[in-house]
Structure formats: C-alpha cells, structure tokens
Amino acid sequence: MIYFAIISSLIAITFAFIVKNKIIKQSPGNEKMREISRAIKDGSKAYLKRQYKTVFIVAVILIIVLWYFFGFKTSLGFLIGGAASALAGYFGMLTAVMANSRVAESAKSGISKAFRLAFLGGSVTGFLVAGLALFVVSVFYLITKDINSLIGLGFGGSLISVFSRLGGGIYTKAADVGADLVGKIEAGIPEDDPRNPAVIADNVGDNVGDCAGMAADLFETYAVTIIAAMLLGNLIFPGNLAIILLPLLLGGIAIIASLISIVFVKISDKTSSESGIMKGLYKGIIASAIISALGFYFVIRDINLYLAGLIGIAITFLIVVITEYYTSKKFRPVQSIAKASKSGHGTNIIAGLAISLESTSLPIVVITFGMLAAYWLAGLYGIALAAVSMLSLTGIIVAIDSFGPITDNAGGIAEMSGMPQETRKATDALDAVGNTTKAVTKGYAIGSAGLAALVLFGAYIAEIEKLGKKVVFELQDPLVLAGLFMGALLPYIFGSLSMKAVGKAAGAIVEEVRRQFREKKIMTGEDKPDYARAVDIATRSALKEMILPAILPILITIIVAIIFGPKALGGLLIGVIISGLFMAISMTSGGAAWDNAKKYIEEDPPGGGYGGKGSFSHQAAVTGDTVGDPYKDTAGPAINPMIKVVNIVALLLIPLLF
C-alpha cells in the first residue's frame, strides 16, 4: 500500500516536470511580451526569496523548540513539511510565470490552444502539490514508523501555508488596490495599462498570492488530512496497518485518476462564453471523481467506509456548484450587486455584505449533513475518509486554480504589449473564467479544511483517551465556554490584522503611484513608470505585516493550553473551527462576488442599463471590489490554514498537558 502511494507520487512529480519542459518550448512571443513576462518573473522570484528568508528565521526557532520538547523526529518532520510546501509553491509559481506570455502568444492560434496551455501550466502546480505531499508523508512514515512524529510534518506545512497565504495575499491586494484606486478611478486609465506604475506589482501579486499561496495552502490541507486520518485510524483501530495506510493508498489512486482525467480537459475554438470554458474545466473534475470512485471501490472492502468516501466526493461537487453560483456573473448574487451599484457606492457595499453573509448558508448545510452521514456510516473514521476522498481531487483542483493567475497575467501581457483585438478577446474570455475558478477552488479549500479540522479535533479527543484520561466537554463548564469564546474570537482578530495589513500596504502603493504620476510625464509617454519601485514597496510591506497575524494563533493556543488546560483547549478548537469556517466562506465568496459584479458592469454593452466602464455604477463597483479584494484574497483564504495550525499545535501539546 505504501509503496504504491510512493510510486504514484513520483509519477505525479515526474509528469509535472515533463509538462514544465513542454511549456518552456512554446514561443514566449515578441520582445515586448518577453520583457513584461521577465519583469513579472523577477518580481515573483524576488518576493518569494525574501519571504522564505523571513520564514526561515521563525522556522529555526520552532525547530529548536520542537526538538527540545518532542524529540528529533518531530522537529525533522517539521523541517521536511515546511521545505516541501515551499518547494511546491515555488516551482509551481515559476511555471505559471513562464506560461503567461506563452498563453498570450498561443491565443493568436485560437482560444482552444491558449486554454490547453494555461491548464497544463496550472497542472504543474497541481501535481507538484499532490505528488510532493503524498511523497513526503509516505516516505517519512516508511522510514520512522512513527505516526505521532507526522504531526510535526503537518505543522511545518501549515506554518508555511499561513505565511504564504498571508504574505502573498497582502502583496497581491496591496498592489491591486493601489493600481485600481489611482489608475482606474483617479487617472481614468484601463486595467493593465502599461502607464500604471503598479501594474507589474499587480501581476506579480497574482502569482505569489493565487498560485504559490494556494499551492502551499492545499499542500498543507492534503498532507494534514492524510496525517490526521492515519493518526485517527491508529487510535481507533490500534495495530491495524491496513486501516492506518488506507489514506495513503486512496491518495495514490486519486493521483492516477487525476492524471488520466487531464485528457478530458479541452474546448473548441468556437467556445467563447464563460459557461463553455467552465464546462471544459469541469470535465476534468468529473472524470477525476468518477475514476477515483471506481478505484476506491476495489480497495475499500467495507461498504460503509466506501460510502463515507463517496460522501467526500459529493461534498466537493456541491461546494464547487454553490461557490460558482455565488461568484459567477451568470447568477443572481453577482447581478444583484451590479444592480445595487447603479444607486451608488454605499448600496454596492450593502449588497456585497448581504451576499457575503448569505453565501455561508448552503456550504455549511452541505458540510454538516455530509459530516453526519459519514459519522453514521463509519464513526469518526468515516469523517476522516470523507475528508481524504474530498482531498483526492487536489491535483486537478489546484491545476484549475492556477489556470486563473496564468490567464490573468496572459490578459495583462496582451493588453500591455498591444496585441491584436482578436487575440485579446480570447485572453479576456479566459481571464474572466479564471476569476471564477479562483473563487471555486478557494471554496473547495475551505470546505476541505473544515472537514480536516473536524478530523484533527477527533484525533485530539482520541489522543487524550489513549493516555488513559477522560475529558468531557460540557457547555455548563466555564473552562469549555472560555475556550469556545477564545476560539471564536481568533478568526476575527486574525481577519482584522490581515485587513489592516492590506490597508497599510495599499496606502504605501497609492502614495508611490500618485508620486510618479505627479513627478513624471507618464501619461504623455515622455517618461516610463518605475515598476521596480512599486514591486519593492509591496514586497517590504507584505513581509513586515504578515508576521504578527501568522504567529498570534500559535501563541494564543499555547497560552490557553498552559493556563486553562485541556478542557479550555478543546473548547478553543471547536470555537475556531465554527467561527473560522463561517468567516472564511463569507469573505472569499463575498469578495469574489464584488469582483465579478465590477466585471459584469464593465462588459455591459452600450445602452445595456449599467453604464459600462467609467460610468457612475462602474465607479461604485470598483469601490466594492476594493473592499472585496482583501476579503477574498487575503483574510478569507488565510483563515483556512490558521484553523488547522491551531488544531495541530493542540495535538502537539497533549503530552505536555498530562
């Protein structure tokens, strides 16, 4: 079982590098396109290099602490988990920035070729994430034979994920907000206009936030879910190696299924609508799910466990459909925000907030009933298998997510290099879909994180019982209530710090762009904007602002555990899961709805009723998008890994509490 998982993971990693080399061989376009692509690539590499240097300092301190309290194997697991997560994000992002100009160039030959190249670029990230996660968990367990030390590996991945999500999210939204506020509203120039000094920083942000950030996020979720399922299997069925290794086997089957499903992802050159392009991507998800389900049937002999696994796949589909409903331009939520924009800035904000609150209802209902059904079928281990099955689609899901920043950058390069209108029409159609795919995959990441956190909480209780202790979490117990309140508070404090960080960083970008417009003759074309200056400001601001919100959840978890004990710590875990799930879904779906409402107005034809670009309703929608951007790309997605960091730290602390 474990060797099959290792072989499957190596096939995925090998495939990723073969595709990467295939993409590099494609034409990157003319010199202007290559110049823009190089600027984005250099900015992305420079940011990640500085981010990892900052994280390295924190990681070294934590390695020493883990070695002292928990031993060498746990600290080694932490180092391997963090390094693998960073590698997945870094190499995946490099492929994305190499693919952007090539996608723009291939659009000259038709939308189908550009679509295929963008998806293959995204698949490098997707299969590196799934392959590396499965590889390091399998090999580390094979060598150490110690499930508890795997918790350290999960902690390493989670820490990198929080920093990547926060740092990348702060960077991308600071640049985006700065570019929009000064460029679109004050200067009245289009998005991706080369005269905007923040335009390269904005394109860099798409890669470090949506590509590297999402890769680290889902690497961590994938690895932590498998580790939690193995840990829970060992605690519930001690010594049953088949049960303990089953999550690794399912991961291997799912990787093969995702690789096969790639052949189904395609569109024709006649496709131009958002729904047609989305169908091309969804074919891959559907094929991967069906092949995975068939593969699971032959290895899960217990019918109840098999049905619990199918529930995880069903939850994935429902969350994808629900998220698309709340974030796509085709449906009521986004159109209602666009309609509210006709009345002004205030009504746009009110409508967007209403949709963000409403968007939590259906995903929570799906997760709740899915969790109950899996539990009724096979107990806590049934929930664990549902979570593993849900994460089995990670390879194809991350490929579809990374499709977003690649097509976004391709659209920007097409605009800045002055490519023909027909080519820009193709890149714009792909870019519009990319915005929805990013929202859909964030919904998937949050839903899977919710199930993973529930599995971790189950492991927390089982681990305590394994030590011969009995802890009852009663609502009338003030310690449990205190923990619940502290846990529910964490996502709010974390979200607040994240939003403030974007505000501060965006303020610095706004001042820099205004200064350049004021001091240089950029608008007349006599002077060139200083892109590097804006990139540097965004980088420094993001790295400075990400430290406190990333460290705070770990410190609060340790403080609650030491001062109030295991009951309060259990309450904290419950509180952070419930509060965090609601906030993360609300922020990501609401923010994406704001963004697409702006695009819906921009696409409005003359006389269509919304006014189109530059109209009063468009200005109101830009304001809403400015609020929604840090919601959907910084605070909301970063809550996802934060929830699991808290749960993993709690698991590590159990031996110290008794």
XYZ file of C-alpha atoms in Angstrom:
658
model
C 0.000 0.000 0.000
C 2.695 2.464 0.996
C 4.936 1.627 -1.988
C 2.011 2.152 -4.364
C 1.491 5.602 -2.809
C 5.192 6.453 -3.248
C 5.245 5.281 -6.886
C 2.049 7.255 -7.667
C 3.503 10.393 -6.101
C 6.737 10.048 -8.108
C 4.706 9.634 -11.314
C 2.866 12.900 -10.498
C 6.116 14.790 -9.794
C 7.744 13.426 -12.967
C 4.685 14.384 -15.010
C 4.833 17.936 -13.599
C 8.450 18.411 -14.723
C 7.783 16.875 -18.169
C 4.888 19.316 -18.713
C 7.048 22.188 -17.424
C 9.680 21.446 -20.072
C 6.980 21.142 -22.735
C 5.625 24.606 -21.824
C 9.100 26.185 -21.952
C 9.472 25.011 -25.573
C 6.436 27.087 -26.635
C 7.022 30.534 -28.136
C 7.042 33.329 -25.493
C 6.043 35.959 -28.075
C 7.801 39.117 -29.210
C 10.436 41.078 -27.271
C 7.860 43.351 -25.622
C 5.920 40.343 -24.298
C 9.125 38.677 -23.081
C 10.189 41.879 -21.335
C 6.886 42.124 -19.431
C 6.974 38.411 -18.571
C 10.568 38.724 -17.273
C 9.575 41.645 -15.060
C 6.725 39.586 -13.553
C 9.009 36.552 -13.129
C 11.814 38.567 -11.495
C 9.385 40.293 -9.139
C 7.759 36.974 -8.166
C 11.096 35.245 -7.515
C 12.427 38.199 -5.536
C 9.333 38.287 -3.340
C 9.331 34.544 -2.564
C 13.075 34.584 -1.876
C 12.649 37.351 0.702
C 9.532 35.722 2.151
C 11.277 32.390 2.694
C 14.240 34.152 4.321
C 11.822 35.748 6.800
C 10.009 32.467 7.464
C 13.345 30.638 7.861
C 14.150 32.672 10.982
C 10.814 31.710 12.583
C 11.228 28.086 11.461
C 14.702 27.726 13.032
C 13.355 28.889 16.402
C 10.447 26.437 16.185
C 12.735 23.537 15.148
C 14.835 24.090 18.292
C 11.714 24.255 20.485
C 10.205 21.103 18.900
C 13.484 19.188 19.254
C 13.735 20.123 22.949
C 10.130 19.219 23.867
C 9.184 16.486 21.365
C 12.407 14.970 20.038
C 14.410 14.789 16.832
C 11.841 13.025 14.618
C 9.102 15.618 15.220
C 11.481 18.521 14.530
C 12.771 16.743 11.392
C 9.169 16.226 10.233
C 8.537 19.953 10.746
C 11.557 20.825 8.590
C 10.567 18.405 5.796
C 6.916 19.530 5.788
C 7.865 23.188 5.580
C 10.503 22.658 2.883
C 8.189 20.522 0.706
C 5.365 23.054 0.991
C 7.720 25.880 -0.014
C 9.077 23.858 -2.966
C 5.595 23.058 -4.278
C 4.652 26.733 -4.240
C 7.942 27.960 -5.686
C 8.243 25.597 -8.668
C 4.533 25.814 -9.421
C 4.692 29.603 -9.435
C 7.780 29.620 -11.680
C 5.908 27.538 -14.251
C 2.927 29.895 -14.045
C 5.056 32.979 -14.756
C 6.780 31.179 -17.636
C 3.413 30.141 -19.090
C 1.759 33.602 -19.087
C 3.367 35.127 -22.212
C 3.224 31.763 -23.981
C -0.536 31.562 -23.354
C -0.936 35.086 -24.735
C 1.124 34.168 -27.819
C -0.775 30.902 -28.373
C -4.073 32.829 -28.305
C -3.150 34.054 -31.801
C -3.840 30.479 -32.994
C -7.215 30.271 -31.272
C -8.741 30.084 -27.826
C -8.554 26.273 -27.566
C -4.740 26.213 -27.780
C -4.408 29.024 -25.216
C -6.901 27.258 -22.935
C -4.996 23.975 -23.108
C -1.621 25.618 -22.464
C -2.969 27.589 -19.477
C -4.454 24.426 -17.978
C -1.230 22.457 -18.489
C 0.674 25.296 -16.804
C -1.684 25.029 -13.857
C -1.373 21.231 -13.796
C 2.352 21.559 -12.999
C 1.429 23.249 -9.727
C -1.448 20.837 -9.108
C 0.548 17.638 -9.477
C 3.578 19.003 -7.655
C 1.314 19.799 -4.689
C -0.416 16.401 -4.599
C 2.720 14.444 -5.528
C 5.075 16.111 -3.036
C 2.520 15.941 -0.196
C 1.857 12.232 -0.692
C 5.568 11.503 -1.207
C 6.860 13.185 1.954
C 4.116 11.724 4.188
C 4.600 8.187 2.782
C 8.408 8.191 2.860
C 8.627 9.845 6.283
C 6.282 7.242 7.790
C 8.077 4.394 5.969
C 11.404 5.483 7.484
C 10.297 6.465 11.002
C 7.282 4.133 11.561
C 6.151 6.876 13.972
C 2.687 8.345 13.333
C 2.963 10.948 16.099
C 6.073 12.496 14.520
C 3.967 13.047 11.367
C 2.193 15.786 13.354
C 5.444 17.756 13.162
C 5.436 17.350 9.372
C 1.867 18.687 9.223
C 2.866 21.623 11.448
C 5.709 22.560 9.080
C 3.379 22.566 6.088
C 0.772 24.555 7.996
C 3.218 27.256 9.078
C 4.476 27.794 5.506
C 0.865 27.828 4.332
C -0.160 30.585 6.758
C 2.828 32.742 5.809
C 2.339 32.114 2.073
C -1.374 32.882 2.214
C -0.870 35.976 4.353
C 2.256 37.387 2.706
C 1.107 36.635 -0.833
C -2.396 37.878 -0.077
C -1.170 41.152 1.437
C 1.174 41.695 -1.511
C -1.340 40.979 -4.255
C -4.148 43.048 -2.762
C -1.941 45.993 -1.827
C -0.739 46.176 -5.440
C -4.230 45.557 -6.859
C -5.947 48.147 -4.658
C -3.187 50.704 -5.286
C -3.335 50.146 -9.053
C -7.145 50.383 -9.152
C -7.633 53.389 -6.875
C -5.097 55.614 -8.623
C -5.118 54.113 -12.118
C -8.801 53.398 -12.736
C -10.545 55.963 -10.546
C -8.140 58.924 -10.333
C -6.292 58.691 -13.675
C -9.138 57.054 -15.616
C -6.891 54.559 -17.395
C -7.843 50.902 -18.066
C -6.790 47.881 -16.025
C -3.337 46.555 -17.036
C -2.454 49.863 -18.696
C 1.382 49.965 -19.004
C 1.373 53.594 -17.823
C 0.294 52.465 -14.328
C 3.442 52.130 -12.118
C 1.717 49.400 -10.040
C 0.721 47.212 -12.986
C 3.719 44.828 -12.775
C 3.353 44.562 -8.979
C -0.321 43.684 -9.556
C 0.617 40.885 -11.971
C 3.340 39.630 -9.623
C 0.737 39.525 -6.855
C -1.483 37.177 -8.864
C 1.334 34.620 -8.832
C 2.640 34.928 -5.265
C -0.894 35.044 -3.852
C -3.135 32.886 -6.020
C -0.502 30.435 -7.282
C 2.209 29.998 -4.620
C -0.247 30.793 -1.805
C -2.912 28.336 -2.961
C -0.258 25.663 -3.608
C 1.107 25.931 -0.061
C -2.457 26.033 1.314
C -3.652 22.854 -0.409
C -0.311 21.081 0.124
C -0.827 21.622 3.837
C -4.513 20.629 3.749
C -3.719 17.483 1.742
C -0.845 16.399 3.988
C -2.599 17.266 7.251
C -5.796 15.436 6.229
C -3.884 12.240 5.394
C -1.860 12.515 8.615
C -4.996 13.121 10.719
C -6.773 10.144 9.093
C -3.741 7.896 9.739
C -3.498 9.116 13.328
C -7.211 8.581 13.934
C -7.099 5.136 12.311
C -4.236 4.150 14.615
C -6.063 5.424 17.705
C -9.421 3.792 16.870
C -8.006 0.582 15.338
C -4.589 0.190 17.040
C -2.213 -2.085 15.145
C -4.477 -2.408 12.070
C -1.955 -1.485 9.380
C -4.488 -1.725 6.534
C -6.659 0.956 8.153
C -3.673 3.150 9.026
C -2.267 3.071 5.472
C -5.620 3.280 3.648
C -5.463 7.133 3.300
C -2.084 6.805 1.525
C -3.483 4.175 -0.835
C -6.506 6.353 -1.657
C -4.176 9.301 -2.308
C -2.169 7.210 -4.780
C -5.286 6.030 -6.632
C -6.614 9.602 -6.824
C -3.353 10.915 -8.316
C -3.515 8.327 -11.114
C -7.205 9.213 -11.647
C -6.362 12.939 -11.894
C -3.582 12.255 -14.397
C -5.966 10.270 -16.613
C -8.641 12.995 -16.336
C -6.343 15.585 -17.988
C -7.220 14.213 -21.440
C -10.853 15.274 -20.901
C -9.996 18.956 -20.312
C -10.473 20.719 -23.658
C -12.653 23.184 -25.556
C -13.161 24.014 -29.229
C -12.103 27.236 -30.967
C -15.791 28.126 -31.283
C -16.111 28.346 -27.476
C -16.138 31.903 -26.187
C -18.677 32.009 -23.356
C -17.752 31.707 -19.682
C -20.048 28.709 -19.234
C -18.471 26.898 -22.222
C -14.948 27.382 -20.880
C -16.019 26.335 -17.365
C -17.541 23.140 -18.817
C -14.177 22.329 -20.369
C -12.536 22.565 -16.932
C -15.331 20.747 -15.102
C -14.933 17.752 -17.434
C -11.591 17.131 -15.727
C -13.052 17.289 -12.209
C -15.934 14.966 -13.132
C -13.626 12.439 -14.827
C -11.197 12.503 -11.886
C -14.035 11.957 -9.391
C -15.564 9.040 -11.332
C -12.221 7.273 -11.870
C -11.280 7.822 -8.197
C -14.636 6.434 -7.031
C -14.157 3.321 -9.176
C -10.625 2.859 -7.878
C -11.743 3.265 -4.250
C -14.385 0.559 -4.762
C -11.724 -2.096 -5.421
C -9.613 -1.292 -2.336
C -12.195 -0.351 0.335
C -13.815 -3.675 1.155
C -16.166 -2.305 3.829
C -19.290 -0.858 2.144
C -19.859 1.704 4.920
C -16.310 3.022 4.632
C -16.670 3.162 0.834
C -19.917 5.140 1.078
C -18.255 7.521 3.558
C -15.546 8.100 0.937
C -18.163 8.819 -1.742
C -19.712 11.417 0.576
C -16.421 13.357 0.483
C -16.520 13.439 -3.334
C -20.193 14.518 -3.244
C -19.354 17.365 -0.827
C -16.681 18.572 -3.264
C -19.135 18.765 -6.156
C -21.806 20.529 -4.124
C -19.385 23.137 -2.765
C -17.990 23.786 -6.263
C -21.527 24.292 -7.658
C -22.605 26.506 -4.730
C -19.464 28.650 -4.900
C -19.873 29.148 -8.639
C -23.499 30.207 -8.072
C -22.449 32.915 -5.608
C -19.434 34.160 -7.593
C -20.251 33.778 -11.311
C -21.617 36.663 -13.405
C -24.358 34.356 -14.718
C -26.358 34.191 -11.489
C -28.463 36.340 -9.148
C -25.932 37.159 -6.359
C -23.375 38.915 -8.596
C -26.064 40.559 -10.723
C -27.804 41.895 -7.603
C -24.576 43.650 -6.528
C -24.195 45.122 -10.032
C -27.788 46.368 -9.873
C -27.191 47.930 -6.439
C -24.161 49.781 -7.885
C -26.496 51.907 -10.002
C -27.591 53.638 -6.775
C -24.062 54.390 -5.623
C -21.076 53.295 -3.563
C -22.986 52.735 -0.327
C -25.636 50.464 -1.827
C -22.928 48.433 -3.564
C -21.216 47.827 -0.211
C -24.523 46.925 1.478
C -25.462 44.443 -1.274
C -21.983 42.888 -1.245
C -22.031 42.412 2.525
C -25.501 40.852 2.292
C -24.352 38.355 -0.348
C -21.203 37.507 1.634
C -23.328 36.663 4.678
C -25.860 34.702 2.626
C -23.137 32.682 0.885
C -22.278 30.813 4.112
C -25.628 29.035 4.418
C -25.547 26.319 1.736
C -21.863 25.267 2.175
C -22.347 24.908 5.944
C -25.507 22.833 5.407
C -23.620 20.578 2.947
C -20.642 20.126 5.304
C -22.957 19.471 8.283
C -25.070 16.799 6.593
C -22.014 15.273 4.923
C -20.251 15.029 8.281
C -23.326 13.447 9.937
C -23.825 10.945 7.105
C -20.149 9.883 7.196
C -20.305 9.546 11.003
C -23.486 7.440 10.895
C -21.863 5.165 8.330
C -18.454 4.632 9.947
C -17.977 6.825 13.019
C -15.091 9.302 13.310
C -13.014 7.293 10.849
C -15.838 7.711 8.326
C -15.445 11.512 8.589
C -11.693 11.065 8.113
C -12.221 9.027 4.929
C -14.726 11.602 3.627
C -12.073 14.307 4.131
C -9.380 12.184 2.414
C -11.719 11.495 -0.529
C -12.520 15.197 -0.795
C -8.788 15.980 -0.932
C -8.244 13.221 -3.506
C -9.196 15.741 -6.203
C -6.430 18.156 -5.143
C -4.248 17.652 -8.249
C -6.947 18.609 -10.739
C -8.435 21.317 -8.475
C -5.107 23.131 -8.000
C -4.488 22.864 -11.769
C -7.785 24.668 -12.336
C -6.930 27.249 -9.667
C -3.508 28.044 -11.157
C -5.249 28.415 -14.532
C -6.584 31.698 -13.031
C -3.333 33.649 -12.411
C -1.854 32.332 -15.688
C -4.783 33.628 -17.764
C -4.919 36.840 -15.709
C -1.258 37.535 -16.487
C -1.746 36.499 -20.126
C -4.558 39.048 -20.422
C -2.352 41.724 -18.848
C 0.541 40.957 -21.216
C -1.814 41.044 -24.218
C -3.083 44.471 -23.075
C 0.339 45.957 -22.253
C 2.054 44.697 -25.428
C -0.743 45.942 -27.701
C -1.711 42.583 -29.190
C -4.487 42.448 -31.844
C -8.106 42.792 -30.700
C -8.975 39.214 -31.723
C -6.176 37.824 -29.567
C -7.176 40.000 -26.607
C -10.743 38.812 -26.999
C -9.537 35.221 -26.432
C -7.305 36.108 -23.456
C -10.068 38.246 -21.902
C -12.528 35.310 -22.141
C -10.037 33.011 -20.382
C -9.227 35.691 -17.795
C -12.935 36.128 -16.964
C -13.221 32.385 -16.279
C -10.002 32.408 -14.254
C -11.594 34.769 -11.753
C -14.406 32.258 -11.153
C -12.052 29.256 -10.948
C -10.018 31.012 -8.239
C -13.185 31.569 -6.212
C -14.375 27.983 -6.721
C -11.058 26.490 -5.598
C -10.990 28.720 -2.526
C -14.448 27.360 -1.634
C -13.114 23.834 -2.101
C -10.037 24.575 0.042
C -12.153 25.993 2.865
C -14.684 23.145 2.777
C -11.942 20.514 2.850
C -10.174 22.424 5.633
C -13.380 22.332 7.672
C -13.605 18.544 7.419
C -9.864 18.200 8.074
C -10.167 20.333 11.212
C -13.037 18.141 12.460
C -10.817 15.089 11.947
C -7.996 16.791 13.864
C -10.397 17.573 16.715
C -11.451 13.895 16.755
C -7.768 12.954 16.929
C -7.297 15.408 19.829
C -10.012 13.632 21.871
C -8.781 10.151 20.879
C -5.186 11.040 21.783
C -6.271 12.138 25.267
C -8.235 8.919 25.759
C -5.213 6.896 24.596
C -3.306 8.334 27.577
C -5.991 6.910 29.879
C -7.513 10.323 30.637
C -11.150 11.322 30.312
C -12.067 14.880 29.345
C -15.766 15.744 28.963
C -16.603 18.933 27.052
C -19.791 20.177 28.765
C -21.303 23.534 27.876
C -22.036 24.301 31.543
C -18.303 24.016 32.278
C -16.880 27.580 32.383
C -13.479 26.342 31.132
C -15.062 24.882 27.991
C -17.081 28.070 27.463
C -13.990 30.235 27.955
C -12.186 28.168 25.327
C -15.157 28.410 22.936
C -15.185 32.203 23.179
C -11.412 32.467 22.740
C -11.515 30.133 19.741
C -14.402 32.000 18.112
C -12.502 35.256 18.659
C -9.342 34.097 16.864
C -10.621 34.321 13.234
C -11.975 37.834 13.934
C -8.667 39.101 15.324
C -6.762 37.284 12.573
C -9.067 38.707 9.877
C -8.796 42.210 11.331
C -4.994 42.140 11.367
C -4.948 40.801 7.794
C -7.305 43.520 6.509
C -5.330 46.254 8.302
C -2.129 44.899 6.788
C -3.590 45.220 3.277
C -4.790 48.737 4.072
C -1.331 49.857 5.234
C 0.494 48.238 2.327
C -2.045 49.557 -0.206
C -1.677 53.053 1.235
C 2.060 52.945 0.543
C 1.449 51.805 -3.060
C -1.180 54.529 -3.607
C 1.246 57.233 -2.458
C 4.006 55.861 -4.717
C 1.772 55.705 -7.810
C 0.469 59.232 -7.146
C 4.062 60.476 -6.709
C 5.124 59.003 -10.053
C 2.111 60.444 -11.877
C 2.829 63.810 -10.261
C 6.598 63.967 -10.807
C 6.899 62.178 -14.160
C 5.344 62.737 -17.584
C 3.998 59.177 -17.720
C 0.576 59.954 -19.183
C 2.072 61.667 -22.238
C 4.562 58.852 -22.814
C 7.654 61.043 -22.271
C 8.688 59.124 -19.128
C 8.444 55.430 -18.236
C 6.916 54.332 -14.934
C 9.261 52.872 -12.294
C 7.728 49.398 -11.900
C 10.560 48.105 -9.692
C 9.890 50.749 -7.036
C 6.247 49.678 -6.654
C 7.270 45.990 -6.544
C 9.813 46.718 -3.793
C 7.309 48.695 -1.682
C 4.702 45.918 -1.976
C 7.305 43.293 -1.015
C 8.607 45.124 2.051
C 5.105 45.989 3.272
C 3.808 42.424 2.866
C 6.736 40.829 4.704
C 6.538 43.330 7.544
C 2.797 42.995 8.049
C 2.491 39.178 7.840
C 4.487 38.287 10.986
C 2.034 39.216 13.766
C -1.147 37.613 12.356
C 0.792 34.427 11.489
C 2.334 33.983 14.955
C -0.633 35.149 17.078
C -2.846 31.994 16.705
C 0.061 29.761 17.787
C 0.787 31.905 20.844
C -2.871 32.104 21.915
C -3.271 28.316 21.583
C -0.201 27.706 23.767
C -1.318 30.292 26.350
C -4.844 28.830 26.621
C -3.423 25.302 26.956
C -0.897 26.203 29.673
C -3.155 28.473 31.744
C -6.568 26.784 31.404
C -5.780 23.178 30.460
C -7.184 20.558 28.030
C -10.889 21.392 28.514
C -10.425 25.026 27.534
C -8.108 23.958 24.713
C -10.818 21.621 23.359
C -13.323 24.462 23.544
C -10.889 26.720 21.685
C -10.618 24.154 18.867
C -14.400 23.930 18.491
C -14.753 27.722 18.546
C -12.048 28.375 15.949
C -13.441 25.699 13.573
C -17.015 27.045 13.660
C -16.206 30.755 13.621
C -13.378 30.318 11.103
C -15.478 28.320 8.636
C -18.218 30.945 8.544
C -15.783 33.845 8.197
C -13.655 32.186 5.526
C -16.642 31.266 3.337
C -18.252 34.678 3.797
C -15.086 36.579 2.899
C -13.993 34.501 -0.113
C -17.428 34.183 -1.754
C -18.452 37.760 -0.951
C -15.176 39.197 -2.215
C -15.366 37.233 -5.470
C -18.992 38.357 -5.979
C -17.897 42.007 -5.581
C -15.094 41.472 -8.102
C -17.341 39.842 -10.715
C -20.051 42.468 -10.234
C -17.463 45.023 -11.374
C -16.611 42.852 -14.396
C -20.325 42.378 -15.149
C -20.743 46.164 -15.384
C -17.546 46.525 -17.467
C -18.918 44.039 -20.009
C -22.254 45.841 -20.220
C -22.915 46.882 -23.836
C -23.863 50.478 -24.720
C -27.445 51.085 -23.632
C -27.453 47.921 -21.524
C -28.614 49.646 -18.366
C -25.444 49.516 -16.208
C -23.364 52.169 -17.959
C -20.222 50.170 -18.737
C -16.650 51.267 -17.962
C -16.180 54.715 -16.479
C -19.855 55.117 -15.537
C -21.135 56.073 -12.079
C -22.201 52.471 -11.389
C -18.763 51.240 -12.506
C -17.027 53.583 -10.052
C -19.261 52.256 -7.265
C -18.419 48.678 -8.313
C -14.673 49.476 -8.245
C -15.114 50.672 -4.653
C -16.883 47.420 -3.785
C -14.149 45.397 -5.478
C -11.541 47.341 -3.475
C -13.243 46.163 -0.267
C -13.792 42.644 -1.599
C -10.203 42.095 -2.752
C -8.607 41.710 0.707
C -11.712 39.737 1.739
C -11.303 37.084 -0.971
C -7.540 37.001 -1.478
C -6.002 37.771 1.922
C -8.063 37.393 5.095
C -10.574 34.759 3.944
C -8.159 32.203 2.432
C -5.587 32.676 5.231
C -8.170 31.723 7.883
C -8.225 28.270 6.292
C -4.641 27.197 7.253
C -4.892 29.160 10.511
C -7.710 26.844 11.692
C -5.529 23.775 11.116
C -2.416 25.337 12.680
C -4.355 25.804 15.918
C -5.555 22.167 15.843
C -2.080 20.784 15.090
C -0.461 22.822 17.876
C -3.136 21.458 20.245
C -2.256 17.876 19.226
C 1.430 18.548 19.865
C 0.679 19.968 23.325
C -1.276 16.926 24.634
C 1.772 15.088 26.108
C 2.782 18.287 27.933
C -0.687 18.777 29.473
C -0.854 15.410 31.272
